[in-house]
Short mmCIF file of C-alpha atoms in Angstrom, two decimals:
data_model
loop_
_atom_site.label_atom_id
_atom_site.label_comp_id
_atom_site.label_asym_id
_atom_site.label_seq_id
_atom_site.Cartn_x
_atom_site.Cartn_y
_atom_site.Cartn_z
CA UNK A 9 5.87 -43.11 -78.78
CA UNK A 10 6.79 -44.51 -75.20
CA UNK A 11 4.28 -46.70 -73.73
CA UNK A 12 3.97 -48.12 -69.85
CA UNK A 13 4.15 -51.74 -71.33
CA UNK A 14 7.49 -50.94 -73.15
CA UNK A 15 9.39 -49.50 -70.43
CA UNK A 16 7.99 -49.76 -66.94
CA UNK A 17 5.57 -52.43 -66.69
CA UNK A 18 7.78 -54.13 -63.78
CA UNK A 19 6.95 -51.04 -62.30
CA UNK A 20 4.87 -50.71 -59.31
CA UNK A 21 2.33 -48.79 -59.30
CA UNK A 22 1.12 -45.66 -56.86
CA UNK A 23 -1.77 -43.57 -55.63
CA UNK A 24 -1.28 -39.97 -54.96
CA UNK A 25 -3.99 -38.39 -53.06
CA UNK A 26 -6.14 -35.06 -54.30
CA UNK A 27 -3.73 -32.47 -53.04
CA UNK A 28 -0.49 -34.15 -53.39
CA UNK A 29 2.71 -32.63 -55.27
CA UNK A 30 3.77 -34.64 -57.69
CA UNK A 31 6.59 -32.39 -58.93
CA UNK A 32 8.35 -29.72 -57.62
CA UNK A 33 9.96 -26.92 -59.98
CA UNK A 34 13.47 -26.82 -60.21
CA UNK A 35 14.22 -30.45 -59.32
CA UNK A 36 15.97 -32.69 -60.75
CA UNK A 37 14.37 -35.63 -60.52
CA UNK A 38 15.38 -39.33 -60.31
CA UNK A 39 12.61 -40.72 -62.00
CA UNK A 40 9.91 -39.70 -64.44
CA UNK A 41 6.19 -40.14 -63.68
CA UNK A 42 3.45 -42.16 -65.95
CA UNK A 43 -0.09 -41.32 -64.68
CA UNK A 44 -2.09 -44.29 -65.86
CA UNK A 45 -5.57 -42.08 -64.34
CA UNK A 46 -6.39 -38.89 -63.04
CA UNK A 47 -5.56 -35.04 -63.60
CA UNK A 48 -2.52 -33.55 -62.39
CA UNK A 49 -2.35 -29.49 -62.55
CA UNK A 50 0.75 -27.77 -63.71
CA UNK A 51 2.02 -24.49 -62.86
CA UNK A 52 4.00 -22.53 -60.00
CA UNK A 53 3.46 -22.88 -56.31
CA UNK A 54 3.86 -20.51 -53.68
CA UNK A 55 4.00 -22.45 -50.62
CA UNK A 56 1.40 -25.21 -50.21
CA UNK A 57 -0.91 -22.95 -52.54
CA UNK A 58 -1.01 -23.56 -56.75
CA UNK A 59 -0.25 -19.42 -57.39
CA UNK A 60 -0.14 -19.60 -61.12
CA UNK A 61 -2.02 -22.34 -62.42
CA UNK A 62 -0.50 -23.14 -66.70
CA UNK A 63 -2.63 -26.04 -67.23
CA UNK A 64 -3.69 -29.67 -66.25
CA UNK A 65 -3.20 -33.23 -67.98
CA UNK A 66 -5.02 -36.21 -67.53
CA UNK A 67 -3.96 -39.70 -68.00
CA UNK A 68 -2.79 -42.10 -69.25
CA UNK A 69 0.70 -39.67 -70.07
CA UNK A 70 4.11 -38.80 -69.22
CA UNK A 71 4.55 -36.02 -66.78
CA UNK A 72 6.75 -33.38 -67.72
CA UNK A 73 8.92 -36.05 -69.31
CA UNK A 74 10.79 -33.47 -71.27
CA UNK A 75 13.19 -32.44 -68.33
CA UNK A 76 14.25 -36.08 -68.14
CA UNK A 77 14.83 -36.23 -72.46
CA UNK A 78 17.64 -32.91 -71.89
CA UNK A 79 18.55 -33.74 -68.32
CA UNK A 80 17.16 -30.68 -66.88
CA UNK A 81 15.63 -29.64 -63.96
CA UNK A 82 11.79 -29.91 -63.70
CA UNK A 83 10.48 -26.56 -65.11
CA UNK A 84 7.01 -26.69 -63.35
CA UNK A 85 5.17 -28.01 -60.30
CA UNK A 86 2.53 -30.69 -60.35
CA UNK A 87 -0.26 -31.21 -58.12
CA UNK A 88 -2.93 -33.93 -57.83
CA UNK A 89 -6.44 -32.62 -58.61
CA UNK A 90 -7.87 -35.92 -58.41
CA UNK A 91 -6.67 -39.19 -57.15
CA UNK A 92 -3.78 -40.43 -59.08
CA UNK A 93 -2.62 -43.68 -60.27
CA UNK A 94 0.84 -43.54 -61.67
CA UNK A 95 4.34 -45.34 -62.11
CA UNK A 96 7.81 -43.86 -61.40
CA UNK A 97 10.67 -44.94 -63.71
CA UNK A 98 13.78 -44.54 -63.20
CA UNK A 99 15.56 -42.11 -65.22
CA UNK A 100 17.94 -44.29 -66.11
CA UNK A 101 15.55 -47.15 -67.51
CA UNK A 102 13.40 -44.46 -69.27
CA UNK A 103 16.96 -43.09 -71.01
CA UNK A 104 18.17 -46.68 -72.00
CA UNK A 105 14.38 -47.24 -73.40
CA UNK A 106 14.84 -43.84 -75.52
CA UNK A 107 18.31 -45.51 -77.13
CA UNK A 108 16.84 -48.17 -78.23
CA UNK A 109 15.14 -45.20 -81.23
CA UNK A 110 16.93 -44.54 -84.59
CA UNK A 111 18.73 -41.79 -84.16
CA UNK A 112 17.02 -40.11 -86.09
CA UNK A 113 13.57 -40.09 -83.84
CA UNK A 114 16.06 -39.56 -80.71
CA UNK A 115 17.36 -36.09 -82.70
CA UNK A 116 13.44 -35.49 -83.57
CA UNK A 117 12.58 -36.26 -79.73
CA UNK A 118 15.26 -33.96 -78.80
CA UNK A 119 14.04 -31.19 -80.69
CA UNK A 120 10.47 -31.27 -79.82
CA UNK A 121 11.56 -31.36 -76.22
CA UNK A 122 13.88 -28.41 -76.76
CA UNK A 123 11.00 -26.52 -77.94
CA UNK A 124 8.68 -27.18 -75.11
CA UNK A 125 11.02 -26.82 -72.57
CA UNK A 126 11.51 -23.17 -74.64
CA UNK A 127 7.98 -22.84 -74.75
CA UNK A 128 6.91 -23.65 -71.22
CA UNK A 129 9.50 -21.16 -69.93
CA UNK A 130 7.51 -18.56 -71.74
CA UNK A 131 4.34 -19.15 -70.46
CA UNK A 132 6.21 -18.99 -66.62
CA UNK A 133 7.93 -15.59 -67.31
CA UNK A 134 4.79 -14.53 -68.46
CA UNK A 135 3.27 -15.43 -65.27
CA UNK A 136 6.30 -13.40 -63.40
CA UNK A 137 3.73 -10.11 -64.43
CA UNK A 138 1.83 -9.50 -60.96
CA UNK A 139 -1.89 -11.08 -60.01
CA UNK A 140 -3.15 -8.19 -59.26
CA UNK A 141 -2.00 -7.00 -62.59
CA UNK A 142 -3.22 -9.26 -64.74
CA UNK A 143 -6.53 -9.31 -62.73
CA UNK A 144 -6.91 -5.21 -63.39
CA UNK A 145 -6.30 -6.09 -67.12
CA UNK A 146 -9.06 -8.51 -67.25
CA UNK A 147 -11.33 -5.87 -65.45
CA UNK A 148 -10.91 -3.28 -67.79
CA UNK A 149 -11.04 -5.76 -71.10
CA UNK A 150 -14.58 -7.11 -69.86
CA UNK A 151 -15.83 -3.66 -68.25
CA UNK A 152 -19.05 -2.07 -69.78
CA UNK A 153 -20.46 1.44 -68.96
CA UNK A 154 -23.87 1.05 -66.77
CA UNK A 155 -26.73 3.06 -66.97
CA UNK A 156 -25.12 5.44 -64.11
CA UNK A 157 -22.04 5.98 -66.69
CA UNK A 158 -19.76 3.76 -64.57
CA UNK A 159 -17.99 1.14 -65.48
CA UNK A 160 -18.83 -2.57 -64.01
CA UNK A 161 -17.98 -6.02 -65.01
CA UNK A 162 -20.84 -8.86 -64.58
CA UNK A 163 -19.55 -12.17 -63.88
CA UNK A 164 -21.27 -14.26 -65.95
CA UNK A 165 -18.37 -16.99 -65.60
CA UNK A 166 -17.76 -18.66 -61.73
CA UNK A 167 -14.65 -16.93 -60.37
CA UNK A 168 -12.99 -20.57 -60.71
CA UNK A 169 -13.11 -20.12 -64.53
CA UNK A 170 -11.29 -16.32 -64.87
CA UNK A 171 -9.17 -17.35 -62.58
CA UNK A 172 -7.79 -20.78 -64.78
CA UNK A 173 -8.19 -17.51 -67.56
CA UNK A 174 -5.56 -15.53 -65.45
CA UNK A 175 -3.57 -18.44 -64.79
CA UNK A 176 -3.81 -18.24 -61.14
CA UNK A 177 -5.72 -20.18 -58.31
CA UNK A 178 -9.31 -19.54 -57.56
CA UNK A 179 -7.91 -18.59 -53.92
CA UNK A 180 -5.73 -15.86 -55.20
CA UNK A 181 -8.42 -14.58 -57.79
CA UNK A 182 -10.64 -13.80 -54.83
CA UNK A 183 -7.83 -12.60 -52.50
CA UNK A 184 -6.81 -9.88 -55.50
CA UNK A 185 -10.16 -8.76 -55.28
CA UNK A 186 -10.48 -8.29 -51.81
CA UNK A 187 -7.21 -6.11 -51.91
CA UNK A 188 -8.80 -4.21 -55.06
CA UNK A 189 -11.70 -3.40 -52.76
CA UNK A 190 -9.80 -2.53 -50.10
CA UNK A 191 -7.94 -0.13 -52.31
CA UNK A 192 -11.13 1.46 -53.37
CA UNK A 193 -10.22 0.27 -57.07
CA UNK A 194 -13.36 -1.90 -57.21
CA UNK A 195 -16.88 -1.86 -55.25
CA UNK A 196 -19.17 -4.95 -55.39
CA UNK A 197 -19.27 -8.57 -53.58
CA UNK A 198 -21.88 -9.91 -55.59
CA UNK A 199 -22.00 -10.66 -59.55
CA UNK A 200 -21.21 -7.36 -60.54
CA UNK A 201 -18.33 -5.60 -59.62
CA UNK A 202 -17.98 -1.94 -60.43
CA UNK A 203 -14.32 0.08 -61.45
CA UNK A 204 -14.38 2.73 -58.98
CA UNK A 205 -11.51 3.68 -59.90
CA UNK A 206 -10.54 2.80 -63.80
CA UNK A 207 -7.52 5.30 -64.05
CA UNK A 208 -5.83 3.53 -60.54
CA UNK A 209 -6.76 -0.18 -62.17
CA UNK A 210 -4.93 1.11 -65.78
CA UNK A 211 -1.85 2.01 -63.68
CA UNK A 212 -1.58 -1.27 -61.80
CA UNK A 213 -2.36 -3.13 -65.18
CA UNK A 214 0.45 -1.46 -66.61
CA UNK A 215 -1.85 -0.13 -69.95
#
């Protein structure tokens, strides 16, 4: 609807390194981001750390430009995965470009902002359920009885995929099952990891 050439071509443009925040939740920004290249990975940090990964976009987009359409604080953080290329407009230029609409496509803008602001909420309050929950869960879904009549799980997937699955960095992922280990919930360092202890997993997963 809103393109670089239409409201920030004057502009000038930035790199952000691999690595670098773009966004940080609960901000309220003075300018909204165009990435013109790259992929940028949404979710919730703890510290320097990505803890709960939602998703990734790639350019060229607007980033998260629904805070600036209802004047809200940034819901999410954004991190570099790759290097960036991207403009910051002000959100005062990007505004005056959205009343230049029929009102009409501003009250249809509006609305479809409204509901992904609503929705993206959702997915972080979903996330507020623990890692080492969610990580039990997914044990238990994917566990199959072995010839020994215990349960295992073989990862057939790399670690970096369940964890984008869970919604939570590949770092964490492995760090959740260290502390399963160490619990004597799970045994196994290899592909196959076997449920020592299924009951103690169901309890932590909450099922």
């Amino acid at each position: 609807m809103l393109s670089l050439h239409t409201i920030a071509r004057a502009v000038k443009r930035q790199i952000a390194a691999r690595g670098e925040p773009l966004l940080k939740r609960a901000d309220l920004s003075p300018w909204v981001n165009y990435v013109e290249s790259g992929r940028v990975a949404l979710g919730v940090k703890d510290g320097p750390v990505m803890e709960h990964q939602l998703g990734a976009v790639e350019g060229p987009c607007w980033l998260e430009a629904t805070s600036a359409v209802l004047n809200l604080p940034h819901a999410v953080d954004a991190v570099a995965e790759t290097e960036v290329y991207l403009r910051r407009v002000p959100v005062a230029d990007f505004m005056r470009s959205l009343s230049t609409m029929s009102m009409s496509a501003q009250s249809v803008l509006h609305d479809v902002a409204k509901a992904h602001r609503q929705q993206t909420e959702l997915a972080i309050s979903r996330l507020a359920k623990d890692a080492e929950a969610r990580c039990a869960e997914w044990l238990l879904q994917h566990a199959q009885t072995g010839d020994r009549g215990v349960l295992a799980v073989l990862l057939q997937q790399r670690k970096r995929s369940v964890a984008a699955q869970l919604g939570i960095a590949p770092e964490t992922f492995s760090r959740v099952l260290r502390h399963l280990r160490e619990r004597s919930l799970i045994s196994g360092s290899g592909r196959t990891l076997n449920l020592v202890d299924p009951g103690g997993l169901r309890l932590l997963a909450g099922v």
